[in-house]
PDB file of C-alpha atoms and ligand atoms in Angstrom:
ATOM      1  CA  UNK A   1       0.000   0.000   0.000  1.00  0.00           C
ATOM      2  CA  UNK A   2       1.412   3.438  -0.898  1.00  0.00           C
ATOM      3  CA  UNK A   3       2.084   5.698   2.054  1.00  0.00           C
ATOM      4  CA  UNK A   4       3.977   8.777   3.217  1.00  0.00           C
ATOM      5  CA  UNK A   5       7.403   8.070   4.667  1.00  0.00           C
ATOM      6  CA  UNK A   6       8.219  11.126   6.758  1.00  0.00           C
ATOM      7  CA  UNK A   7       7.424  14.715   7.633  1.00  0.00           C
ATOM      8  CA  UNK A   8       9.595  16.751   5.269  1.00  0.00           C
ATOM      9  CA  UNK A   9       8.787  20.381   6.084  1.00  0.00           C
ATOM     10  CA  UNK A  10       6.191  22.773   7.420  1.00  0.00           C
ATOM     11  CA  UNK A  11       5.169  26.201   6.164  1.00  0.00           C
ATOM     12  CA  UNK A  12       4.181  28.912   8.612  1.00  0.00           C
ATOM     13  CA  UNK A  13       2.598  32.284   7.877  1.00  0.00           C
ATOM     14  CA  UNK A  14       3.689  34.779  10.520  1.00  0.00           C
ATOM     15  CA  UNK A  15       3.099  38.446  11.236  1.00  0.00           C
ATOM     16  CA  UNK A  16       6.510  39.025  12.835  1.00  0.00           C
ATOM     17  CA  UNK A  17       9.231  37.830  10.473  1.00  0.00           C
ATOM     18  CA  UNK A  18      12.121  39.452  12.366  1.00  0.00           C
ATOM     19  CA  UNK A  19      10.961  37.978  15.687  1.00  0.00           C
ATOM     20  CA  UNK A  20      10.643  34.567  14.063  1.00  0.00           C
ATOM     21  CA  UNK A  21      14.141  34.689  12.607  1.00  0.00           C
ATOM     22  CA  UNK A  22      15.550  35.557  16.026  1.00  0.00           C
ATOM     23  CA  UNK A  23      13.439  32.835  17.647  1.00  0.00           C
ATOM     24  CA  UNK A  24      14.536  30.143  15.179  1.00  0.00           C
ATOM     25  CA  UNK A  25      18.210  30.994  14.888  1.00  0.00           C
ATOM     26  CA  UNK A  26      19.200  32.510  18.233  1.00  0.00           C
ATOM     27  CA  UNK A  27      16.861  30.674  20.615  1.00  0.00           C
ATOM     28  CA  UNK A  28      16.207  27.299  18.963  1.00  0.00           C
ATOM     29  CA  UNK A  29      19.636  27.060  17.308  1.00  0.00           C
ATOM     30  CA  UNK A  30      18.399  26.464  13.766  1.00  0.00           C
ATOM     31  CA  UNK A  31      20.365  27.643  10.741  1.00  0.00           C
ATOM     32  CA  UNK A  32      19.055  30.372   8.462  1.00  0.00           C
ATOM     33  CA  UNK A  33      18.519  28.829   5.019  1.00  0.00           C
ATOM     34  CA  UNK A  34      17.452  31.313   2.346  1.00  0.00           C
ATOM     35  CA  UNK A  35      15.919  34.744   2.459  1.00  0.00           C
ATOM     36  CA  UNK A  36      12.920  34.397   0.154  1.00  0.00           C
ATOM     37  CA  UNK A  37      10.639  36.893  -1.568  1.00  0.00           C
ATOM     38  CA  UNK A  38       8.174  36.772   1.306  1.00  0.00           C
ATOM     39  CA  UNK A  39      10.201  35.498   4.266  1.00  0.00           C
ATOM     40  CA  UNK A  40      12.988  33.025   5.005  1.00  0.00           C
ATOM     41  CA  UNK A  41      13.688  29.367   5.600  1.00  0.00           C
ATOM     42  CA  UNK A  42      15.220  27.503   8.518  1.00  0.00           C
ATOM     43  CA  UNK A  43      17.376  24.397   8.448  1.00  0.00           C
ATOM     44  CA  UNK A  44      17.847  21.705  11.076  1.00  0.00           C
ATOM     45  CA  UNK A  45      19.969  19.319   9.014  1.00  0.00           C
ATOM     46  CA  UNK A  46      21.463  18.778   5.557  1.00  0.00           C
ATOM     47  CA  UNK A  47      18.133  19.476   3.849  1.00  0.00           C
ATOM     48  CA  UNK A  48      17.589  22.838   2.134  1.00  0.00           C
ATOM     49  CA  UNK A  49      14.880  23.701   4.664  1.00  0.00           C
ATOM     50  CA  UNK A  50      12.593  22.215   7.291  1.00  0.00           C
ATOM     51  CA  UNK A  51      10.599  25.331   8.220  1.00  0.00           C
ATOM     52  CA  UNK A  52       9.469  27.749   5.508  1.00  0.00           C
ATOM     53  CA  UNK A  53       8.423  30.987   7.181  1.00  0.00           C
ATOM     54  CA  UNK A  54       6.354  33.451   5.156  1.00  0.00           C
ATOM     55  CA  UNK A  55       5.002  36.870   6.085  1.00  0.00           C
ATOM     56  CA  UNK A  56       1.242  37.273   6.547  1.00  0.00           C
ATOM     57  CA  UNK A  57      -1.530  37.627   9.088  1.00  0.00           C
ATOM     58  CA  UNK A  58      -2.376  33.942   9.808  1.00  0.00           C
ATOM     59  CA  UNK A  59       0.211  33.325  12.568  1.00  0.00           C
ATOM     60  CA  UNK A  60      -0.364  29.637  12.038  1.00  0.00           C
ATOM     61  CA  UNK A  61       0.616  26.514  10.138  1.00  0.00           C
ATOM     62  CA  UNK A  62      -0.326  26.878   6.462  1.00  0.00           C
ATOM     63  CA  UNK A  63       1.088  23.664   4.937  1.00  0.00           C
ATOM     64  CA  UNK A  64       2.715  20.377   5.866  1.00  0.00           C
ATOM     65  CA  UNK A  65       4.980  18.614   3.380  1.00  0.00           C
ATOM     66  CA  UNK A  66       5.104  14.837   3.619  1.00  0.00           C
ATOM     67  CA  UNK A  67       7.777  13.002   1.692  1.00  0.00           C
ATOM     68  CA  UNK A  68       6.964   9.869  -0.270  1.00  0.00           C
ATOM     69  CA  UNK A  69       9.775   7.456  -1.169  1.00  0.00           C
ATOM     70  CA  UNK A  70       9.740   7.784  -4.958  1.00  0.00           C
ATOM     71  CA  UNK A  71       7.776   8.868  -8.021  1.00  0.00           C
ATOM     72  CA  UNK A  72       5.932   5.552  -8.475  1.00  0.00           C
ATOM     73  CA  UNK A  73       4.870   5.550  -4.823  1.00  0.00           C
ATOM     74  CA  UNK A  74       3.712   9.172  -5.125  1.00  0.00           C
ATOM     75  CA  UNK A  75       1.623   8.362  -8.219  1.00  0.00           C
ATOM     76  CA  UNK A  76       0.043   5.402  -6.431  1.00  0.00           C
ATOM     77  CA  UNK A  77      -0.669   7.481  -3.327  1.00  0.00           C
ATOM     78  CA  UNK A  78      -2.268  10.294  -5.334  1.00  0.00           C
ATOM     79  CA  UNK A  79      -4.412   7.749  -7.158  1.00  0.00           C
ATOM     80  CA  UNK A  80      -5.534   6.234  -3.860  1.00  0.00           C
ATOM     81  CA  UNK A  81      -6.453   9.617  -2.349  1.00  0.00           C
ATOM     82  CA  UNK A  82      -8.367  10.627  -5.491  1.00  0.00           C
ATOM     83  CA  UNK A  83     -10.178   7.284  -5.590  1.00  0.00           C
ATOM     84  CA  UNK A  84     -11.514   8.105  -2.119  1.00  0.00           C
ATOM     85  CA  UNK A  85     -13.073  11.272  -3.530  1.00  0.00           C
ATOM     86  CA  UNK A  86     -10.544  13.690  -2.050  1.00  0.00           C
ATOM     87  CA  UNK A  87      -9.355  16.439  -4.397  1.00  0.00           C
ATOM     88  CA  UNK A  88      -5.633  16.414  -5.215  1.00  0.00           C
ATOM     89  CA  UNK A  89      -3.981  18.866  -7.612  1.00  0.00           C
ATOM     90  CA  UNK A  90      -0.471  18.748  -9.017  1.00  0.00           C
ATOM     91  CA  UNK A  91       1.688  21.698  -7.978  1.00  0.00           C
ATOM     92  CA  UNK A  92       3.351  23.672 -10.763  1.00  0.00           C
ATOM     93  CA  UNK A  93       7.072  24.209 -11.326  1.00  0.00           C
ATOM     94  CA  UNK A  94       7.123  27.429  -9.331  1.00  0.00           C
ATOM     95  CA  UNK A  95       5.693  25.703  -6.256  1.00  0.00           C
ATOM     96  CA  UNK A  96       8.080  22.757  -6.625  1.00  0.00           C
ATOM     97  CA  UNK A  97      10.981  25.216  -6.892  1.00  0.00           C
ATOM     98  CA  UNK A  98       9.874  27.171  -3.816  1.00  0.00           C
ATOM     99  CA  UNK A  99       9.590  23.959  -1.801  1.00  0.00           C
ATOM    100  CA  UNK A 100      12.820  22.583  -3.330  1.00  0.00           C
ATOM    101  CA  UNK A 101      11.208  19.269  -4.230  1.00  0.00           C
ATOM    102  CA  UNK A 102      11.108  17.187  -7.405  1.00  0.00           C
ATOM    103  CA  UNK A 103       7.355  16.636  -7.567  1.00  0.00           C
ATOM    104  CA  UNK A 104       4.496  18.001  -5.505  1.00  0.00           C
ATOM    105  CA  UNK A 105       0.779  17.329  -5.166  1.00  0.00           C
ATOM    106  CA  UNK A 106      -1.515  19.392  -2.969  1.00  0.00           C
ATOM    107  CA  UNK A 107      -4.524  18.192  -1.013  1.00  0.00           C
ATOM    108  CA  UNK A 108      -6.182  18.918   2.347  1.00  0.00           C
ATOM    109  CA  UNK A 109      -7.051  16.891   5.409  1.00  0.00           C
ATOM    110  CA  UNK A 110     -10.617  16.893   6.831  1.00  0.00           C
ATOM    111  CA  UNK A 111      -9.788  19.898   9.073  1.00  0.00           C
ATOM    112  CA  UNK A 112      -8.754  21.857   5.984  1.00  0.00           C
ATOM    113  CA  UNK A 113      -5.028  21.666   6.714  1.00  0.00           C
ATOM    114  CA  UNK A 114      -3.090  21.951   3.460  1.00  0.00           C
ATOM    115  CA  UNK A 115      -1.087  18.775   2.801  1.00  0.00           C
ATOM    116  CA  UNK A 116       1.717  18.656   0.240  1.00  0.00           C
ATOM    117  CA  UNK A 117       2.780  15.196  -0.932  1.00  0.00           C
ATOM    118  CA  UNK A 118       6.289  15.413  -2.338  1.00  0.00           C
ATOM    119  CA  UNK A 119       9.351  13.554  -3.527  1.00  0.00           C
ATOM    120  CA  UNK A 120      12.975  14.628  -3.554  1.00  0.00           C
ATOM    121  CA  UNK A 121      13.308  17.333  -0.903  1.00  0.00           C
ATOM    122  CA  UNK A 122      16.681  18.806  -1.881  1.00  0.00           C
ATOM    123  CA  UNK A 123      19.810  18.998   0.221  1.00  0.00           C
ATOM    124  CA  UNK A 124      21.328  22.421   0.888  1.00  0.00           C
ATOM    125  CA  UNK A 125      24.532  23.485  -0.862  1.00  0.00           C
ATOM    126  CA  UNK A 126      26.402  23.688   2.446  1.00  0.00           C
ATOM    127  CA  UNK A 127      26.671  21.347   5.456  1.00  0.00           C
ATOM    128  CA  UNK A 128      24.353  22.045   8.399  1.00  0.00           C
ATOM    129  CA  UNK A 129      25.869  24.290  11.005  1.00  0.00           C
ATOM    130  CA  UNK A 130      24.209  25.605  14.146  1.00  0.00           C
ATOM    131  CA  UNK A 131      25.712  28.587  15.909  1.00  0.00           C
ATOM    132  CA  UNK A 132      24.205  27.343  19.182  1.00  0.00           C
ATOM    133  CA  UNK A 133      24.028  23.548  19.361  1.00  0.00           C
ATOM    134  CA  UNK A 134      26.676  21.227  20.774  1.00  0.00           C
ATOM    135  CA  UNK A 135      25.120  18.356  18.842  1.00  0.00           C
ATOM    136  CA  UNK A 136      22.517  18.393  16.093  1.00  0.00           C
ATOM    137  CA  UNK A 137      18.824  17.909  15.466  1.00  0.00           C
ATOM    138  CA  UNK A 138      17.370  14.403  15.190  1.00  0.00           C
ATOM    139  CA  UNK A 139      15.888  14.035  11.699  1.00  0.00           C
ATOM    140  CA  UNK A 140      16.930  11.328   9.210  1.00  0.00           C
ATOM    141  CA  UNK A 141      14.477   8.469   8.740  1.00  0.00           C
ATOM    142  CA  UNK A 142      12.216   9.976  11.406  1.00  0.00           C
ATOM    143  CA  UNK A 143      11.692  13.166   9.416  1.00  0.00           C
ATOM    144  CA  UNK A 144      11.773  16.775  10.598  1.00  0.00           C
ATOM    145  CA  UNK A 145       9.975  16.204  13.910  1.00  0.00           C
ATOM    146  CA  UNK A 146       6.356  15.893  14.975  1.00  0.00           C
ATOM    147  CA  UNK A 147       3.390  18.169  15.307  1.00  0.00           C
ATOM    148  CA  UNK A 148       0.139  18.157  17.236  1.00  0.00           C
ATOM    149  CA  UNK A 149      -2.821  19.484  15.273  1.00  0.00           C
ATOM    150  CA  UNK A 150      -6.238  20.501  16.486  1.00  0.00           C
ATOM    151  CA  UNK A 151      -9.297  18.543  15.423  1.00  0.00           C
ATOM    152  CA  UNK A 152     -11.664  21.545  15.551  1.00  0.00           C
ATOM    153  CA  UNK A 153     -14.699  19.322  16.098  1.00  0.00           C
ATOM    154  CA  UNK A 154     -13.956  16.962  13.199  1.00  0.00           C
ATOM    155  CA  UNK A 155     -14.633  13.419  14.375  1.00  0.00           C
ATOM    156  CA  UNK A 156     -11.735  11.069  15.053  1.00  0.00           C
ATOM    157  CA  UNK A 157     -13.195   8.567  12.625  1.00  0.00           C
ATOM    158  CA  UNK A 158     -13.143  11.204   9.878  1.00  0.00           C
ATOM    159  CA  UNK A 159      -9.574  12.420  10.283  1.00  0.00           C
ATOM    160  CA  UNK A 160      -8.214   8.913  10.895  1.00  0.00           C
ATOM    161  CA  UNK A 161      -9.950   7.907   7.658  1.00  0.00           C
ATOM    162  CA  UNK A 162      -7.687  10.377   5.896  1.00  0.00           C
ATOM    163  CA  UNK A 163      -4.424   9.871   7.774  1.00  0.00           C
ATOM    164  CA  UNK A 164      -4.602   6.093   8.276  1.00  0.00           C
ATOM    165  CA  UNK A 165      -6.680   4.779   5.376  1.00  0.00           C
ATOM    166  CA  UNK A 166      -5.278   7.164   2.747  1.00  0.00           C
ATOM    167  CA  UNK A 167      -1.822   8.383   3.844  1.00  0.00           C
ATOM    168  CA  UNK A 168      -0.858   5.116   5.553  1.00  0.00           C
ATOM    169  CA  UNK A 169      -0.208   6.280   9.132  1.00  0.00           C
ATOM    170  CA  UNK A 170      -0.534   3.813  12.024  1.00  0.00           C
ATOM    171  CA  UNK A 171      -1.789   4.438  15.540  1.00  0.00           C
ATOM    172  CA  UNK A 172       0.958   4.642  18.192  1.00  0.00           C
ATOM    173  CA  UNK A 173      -1.245   5.213  21.240  1.00  0.00           C
ATOM    174  CA  UNK A 174      -3.938   7.329  22.809  1.00  0.00           C
ATOM    175  CA  UNK A 175      -3.796   9.442  25.959  1.00  0.00           C
ATOM    176  CA  UNK A 176      -7.006  10.342  27.776  1.00  0.00           C
ATOM    177  CA  UNK A 177      -6.563  12.481  30.881  1.00  0.00           C
ATOM    178  CA  UNK A 178      -9.023  14.544  32.906  1.00  0.00           C
ATOM    179  CA  UNK A 179      -6.826  17.637  33.143  1.00  0.00           C
ATOM    180  CA  UNK A 180      -9.281  19.522  35.338  1.00  0.00           C
ATOM    181  CA  UNK A 181     -12.746  18.566  36.647  1.00  0.00           C
ATOM    182  CA  UNK A 182     -14.928  17.883  33.615  1.00  0.00           C
ATOM    183  CA  UNK A 183     -12.203  18.762  31.095  1.00  0.00           C
ATOM    184  CA  UNK A 184     -10.785  15.716  29.325  1.00  0.00           C
ATOM    185  CA  UNK A 185      -7.781  15.875  27.006  1.00  0.00           C
ATOM    186  CA  UNK A 186      -7.993  13.062  24.478  1.00  0.00           C
ATOM    187  CA  UNK A 187      -5.092  12.794  22.062  1.00  0.00           C
ATOM    188  CA  UNK A 188      -4.268  10.180  19.460  1.00  0.00           C
ATOM    189  CA  UNK A 189      -0.695   9.739  18.209  1.00  0.00           C
ATOM    190  CA  UNK A 190       0.195   8.419  14.737  1.00  0.00           C
ATOM    191  CA  UNK A 191       3.456   7.268  13.165  1.00  0.00           C
ATOM    192  CA  UNK A 192       4.691   6.680   9.610  1.00  0.00           C
ATOM    193  CA  UNK A 193       8.265   5.610  10.483  1.00  0.00           C
ATOM    194  CA  UNK A 194      10.188   4.724  13.641  1.00  0.00           C
ATOM    195  CA  UNK A 195       9.615   8.086  15.308  1.00  0.00           C
ATOM    196  CA  UNK A 196       6.963   7.416  17.977  1.00  0.00           C
ATOM    197  CA  UNK A 197       4.657   9.949  16.370  1.00  0.00           C
ATOM    198  CA  UNK A 198       4.870  12.268  13.416  1.00  0.00           C
ATOM    199  CA  UNK A 199       1.431  13.747  13.965  1.00  0.00           C
ATOM    200  CA  UNK A 200      -1.072  13.730  16.815  1.00  0.00           C
ATOM    201  CA  UNK A 201      -4.578  15.130  17.095  1.00  0.00           C
ATOM    202  CA  UNK A 202      -6.732  16.420  19.891  1.00  0.00           C
ATOM    203  CA  UNK A 203      -9.742  18.633  20.376  1.00  0.00           C
ATOM    204  CA  UNK A 204      -7.847  21.222  22.413  1.00  0.00           C
ATOM    205  CA  UNK A 205      -8.969  24.772  23.168  1.00  0.00           C
ATOM    206  CA  UNK A 206      -6.587  26.787  20.914  1.00  0.00           C
ATOM    207  CA  UNK A 207      -8.231  28.022  17.745  1.00  0.00           C
ATOM    208  CA  UNK A 208      -5.098  27.669  15.626  1.00  0.00           C
ATOM    209  CA  UNK A 209      -4.464  24.725  13.318  1.00  0.00           C
ATOM    210  CA  UNK A 210      -1.377  23.622  15.246  1.00  0.00           C
ATOM    211  CA  UNK A 211      -0.729  23.239  18.956  1.00  0.00           C
ATOM    212  CA  UNK A 212       3.017  22.617  18.668  1.00  0.00           C
ATOM    213  CA  UNK A 213       5.878  21.442  16.506  1.00  0.00           C
ATOM    214  CA  UNK A 214       8.513  19.259  18.164  1.00  0.00           C
ATOM    215  CA  UNK A 215      12.198  19.508  17.292  1.00  0.00           C
ATOM    216  CA  UNK A 216      14.477  16.911  18.868  1.00  0.00           C
ATOM    217  CA  UNK A 217      18.180  17.307  19.606  1.00  0.00           C
ATOM    218  CA  UNK A 218      20.885  14.637  19.844  1.00  0.00           C
ATOM    219  CA  UNK A 219      22.572  16.044  22.955  1.00  0.00           C
ATOM    220  CA  UNK A 220      20.602  16.483  26.193  1.00  0.00           C
ATOM    221  CA  UNK A 221      22.768  19.501  27.040  1.00  0.00           C
ATOM    222  CA  UNK A 222      21.176  21.319  24.093  1.00  0.00           C
ATOM    223  CA  UNK A 223      17.754  21.076  25.763  1.00  0.00           C
ATOM    224  CA  UNK A 224      19.249  22.795  28.793  1.00  0.00           C
ATOM    225  CA  UNK A 225      21.047  25.527  26.873  1.00  0.00           C
ATOM    226  CA  UNK A 226      17.994  26.216  24.675  1.00  0.00           C
ATOM    227  CA  UNK A 227      15.908  26.412  27.867  1.00  0.00           C
ATOM    228  CA  UNK A 228      18.332  28.993  29.250  1.00  0.00           C
ATOM    229  CA  UNK A 229      18.393  30.997  26.018  1.00  0.00           C
ATOM    230  CA  UNK A 230      14.572  31.117  25.888  1.00  0.00           C
ATOM    231  CA  UNK A 231      14.355  32.069  29.554  1.00  0.00           C
ATOM    232  CA  UNK A 232      17.055  34.752  29.263  1.00  0.00           C
ATOM    233  CA  UNK A 233      15.211  36.189  26.241  1.00  0.00           C
ATOM    234  CA  UNK A 234      11.973  36.237  28.313  1.00  0.00           C
ATOM    235  CA  UNK A 235      10.258  34.131  25.661  1.00  0.00           C
ATOM    236  CA  UNK A 236       6.965  32.936  27.181  1.00  0.00           C
ATOM    237  CA  UNK A 237       6.883  29.249  28.144  1.00  0.00           C
ATOM    238  CA  UNK A 238       3.836  27.037  27.802  1.00  0.00           C
ATOM    239  CA  UNK A 239       5.390  24.290  29.934  1.00  0.00           C
ATOM    240  CA  UNK A 240       8.691  23.975  31.743  1.00  0.00           C
ATOM    241  CA  UNK A 241      10.867  20.825  31.633  1.00  0.00           C
ATOM    242  CA  UNK A 242       9.143  17.474  31.823  1.00  0.00           C
ATOM    243  CA  UNK A 243       8.629  14.126  30.137  1.00  0.00           C
ATOM    244  CA  UNK A 244       5.854  12.383  28.230  1.00  0.00           C
ATOM    245  CA  UNK A 245       4.965   8.792  29.194  1.00  0.00           C
ATOM    246  CA  UNK A 246       4.317   7.596  25.632  1.00  0.00           C
ATOM    247  CA  UNK A 247       7.286   8.812  23.557  1.00  0.00           C
ATOM    248  CA  UNK A 248       9.556   9.371  26.623  1.00  0.00           C
ATOM    249  CA  UNK A 249      10.486  12.824  25.271  1.00  0.00           C
ATOM    250  CA  UNK A 250      12.341  14.990  27.775  1.00  0.00           C
ATOM    251  CA  UNK A 251      11.317  18.473  26.731  1.00  0.00           C
ATOM    252  CA  UNK A 252       9.989  21.945  27.366  1.00  0.00           C
ATOM    253  CA  UNK A 253       7.384  23.962  25.481  1.00  0.00           C
ATOM    254  CA  UNK A 254       8.009  27.552  24.509  1.00  0.00           C
ATOM    255  CA  UNK A 255       5.592  29.815  22.649  1.00  0.00           C
ATOM    256  CA  UNK A 256       6.589  30.948  19.165  1.00  0.00           C
ATOM    257  CA  UNK A 257       6.108  34.629  18.304  1.00  0.00           C
ATOM    258  CA  UNK A 258       2.850  33.498  16.613  1.00  0.00           C
ATOM    259  CA  UNK A 259       1.315  32.056  19.798  1.00  0.00           C
ATOM    260  CA  UNK A 260       1.492  28.333  19.109  1.00  0.00           C
ATOM    261  CA  UNK A 261       4.294  26.319  20.713  1.00  0.00           C
ATOM    262  CA  UNK A 262       7.535  24.550  19.964  1.00  0.00           C
ATOM    263  CA  UNK A 263       8.400  21.465  21.980  1.00  0.00           C
ATOM    264  CA  UNK A 264      12.175  21.226  22.331  1.00  0.00           C
ATOM    265  CA  UNK A 265      13.089  17.678  23.203  1.00  0.00           C
ATOM    266  CA  UNK A 266      15.597  14.892  23.595  1.00  0.00           C
ATOM    267  CA  UNK A 267      15.419  11.116  23.877  1.00  0.00           C
ATOM    268  CA  UNK A 268      12.265  10.381  21.896  1.00  0.00           C
ATOM    269  CA  UNK A 269      11.291   6.741  21.582  1.00  0.00           C
ATOM    270  CA  UNK A 270      11.858   4.848  18.341  1.00  0.00           C
ATOM    271  CA  UNK A 271       9.246   2.165  17.813  1.00  0.00           C
ATOM    272  CA  UNK A 272       9.239  -1.040  15.816  1.00  0.00           C
ATOM    273  CA  UNK A 273       5.946  -2.080  14.257  1.00  0.00           C
ATOM    274  CA  UNK A 274       6.883  -5.746  14.651  1.00  0.00           C
ATOM    275  CA  UNK A 275       6.756  -5.520  18.424  1.00  0.00           C
ATOM    276  CA  UNK A 276       4.805  -2.329  19.186  1.00  0.00           C
ATOM    277  CA  UNK A 277       1.572  -2.671  21.135  1.00  0.00           C
ATOM    278  CA  UNK A 278      -0.974   0.121  20.918  1.00  0.00           C
ATOM    279  CA  UNK A 279      -2.020   1.316  24.381  1.00  0.00           C
ATOM    280  CA  UNK A 280      -4.239   3.892  26.019  1.00  0.00           C
ATOM    281  CA  UNK A 281      -2.516   5.919  28.724  1.00  0.00           C
ATOM    282  CA  UNK A 282      -4.120   8.151  31.322  1.00  0.00           C
ATOM    283  CA  UNK A 283      -1.394  10.793  31.714  1.00  0.00           C
ATOM    284  CA  UNK A 284       0.025  13.337  29.271  1.00  0.00           C
ATOM    285  CA  UNK A 285       3.104  13.940  31.423  1.00  0.00           C
ATOM    286  CA  UNK A 286       5.179  11.482  33.490  1.00  0.00           C
ATOM    287  CA  UNK A 287       6.564  14.391  35.481  1.00  0.00           C
ATOM    288  CA  UNK A 288       7.066  18.133  35.042  1.00  0.00           C
ATOM    289  CA  UNK A 289       5.737  20.076  32.041  1.00  0.00           C
ATOM    290  CA  UNK A 290       4.233  22.435  34.588  1.00  0.00           C
ATOM    291  CA  UNK A 291       3.069  25.808  33.313  1.00  0.00           C
ATOM    292  CA  UNK A 292       5.574  28.549  34.125  1.00  0.00           C
ATOM    293  CA  UNK A 293       3.112  30.384  36.389  1.00  0.00           C
ATOM    294  CA  UNK A 294       2.662  27.228  38.506  1.00  0.00           C
ATOM    295  CA  UNK A 295       6.441  26.860  38.872  1.00  0.00           C
ATOM    296  CA  UNK A 296       6.777  30.551  39.765  1.00  0.00           C
ATOM    297  CA  UNK A 297       4.047  30.254  42.426  1.00  0.00           C
ATOM    298  CA  UNK A 298       5.577  27.128  43.961  1.00  0.00           C
ATOM    299  CA  UNK A 299       9.074  28.595  44.075  1.00  0.00           C
ATOM    300  CA  UNK A 300       7.762  31.828  45.580  1.00  0.00           C
ATOM    301  CA  UNK A 301       5.766  29.888  48.206  1.00  0.00           C
ATOM    302  CA  UNK A 302       8.738  27.853  49.420  1.00  0.00           C
ATOM    303  CA  UNK A 303      10.042  29.027  52.797  1.00  0.00           C
ATOM    304  CA  UNK A 304      13.395  30.787  52.869  1.00  0.00           C
ATOM    305  CA  UNK A 305      16.182  28.280  53.612  1.00  0.00           C
ATOM    306  CA  UNK A 306      17.541  28.216  57.128  1.00  0.00           C
ATOM    307  CA  UNK A 307      21.145  28.860  56.169  1.00  0.00           C
ATOM    308  CA  UNK A 308      22.429  28.564  59.733  1.00  0.00           C
ATOM    309  CA  UNK A 309      21.951  24.789  59.747  1.00  0.00           C
ATOM    310  CA  UNK A 310      24.062  24.347  56.591  1.00  0.00           C
TER     311      UNK A 310
HETATM  312 FE1  FE2 B 401       4.975  16.796  21.254  1.00  0.00          FE
END
């Protein structure tokens, strides 16, 4: 069965291009790719780009590019999506050039998220170099990272029909947690390669298309130094350091200048379909991931240390 193989890139439309460039390069440690007609691109590895940032009012995700292994697989996938009655159009040469891919087809998921099915995402002309990281970003066969998208009232059956039946994703697990009395977070996590999840969905309160994008680093020290850089820059945090029980990611969540979040993580689980068992968990966080205001309150409430006994 034809299927997508990995998350290749995302496209954001943002109102503050200068803030975004600072956020990506100076705080997250990405490498500036190209300055484009309407924005810039960011690199996290040898690929020409992983984030394409364009100027505009949306302050949201505007496209997700999924790579397919080769031209024959892409043709078969497009045929399968069309046979299900979903509109797919072939992108022209200008779009393929802007995305730096060989071939591109454009469709949309049931929430209206633009999906680009591509082959041949190009490498950059120069090796990847971060001015901030001790190590690098984890990409490779697991793709650019993962993202959590909002269901906006679309039923799980409907969006899984698109992502599983058409694009070939598999369920990793589900987490259902009553986060406050009467408020239940219910997220489902999907994979298309060894990365525990490439996309997850939940009916969460934010009105944007995306809740967060996760970038993973190879060296745990880079989570700490990125945490310090974001804190020193007074970038607002959604959640401080913590860990997820399903993908074991050790991470923090910082708000982008557009108001959705980036999860900055290390140690994400690689799964093997031969042995993986789908589970339902009842906790989003094994420990930590506390909102910054909760941490501030707790630290402020702690009694002053009795230094005389030390
Ligand atoms: Fe995440």
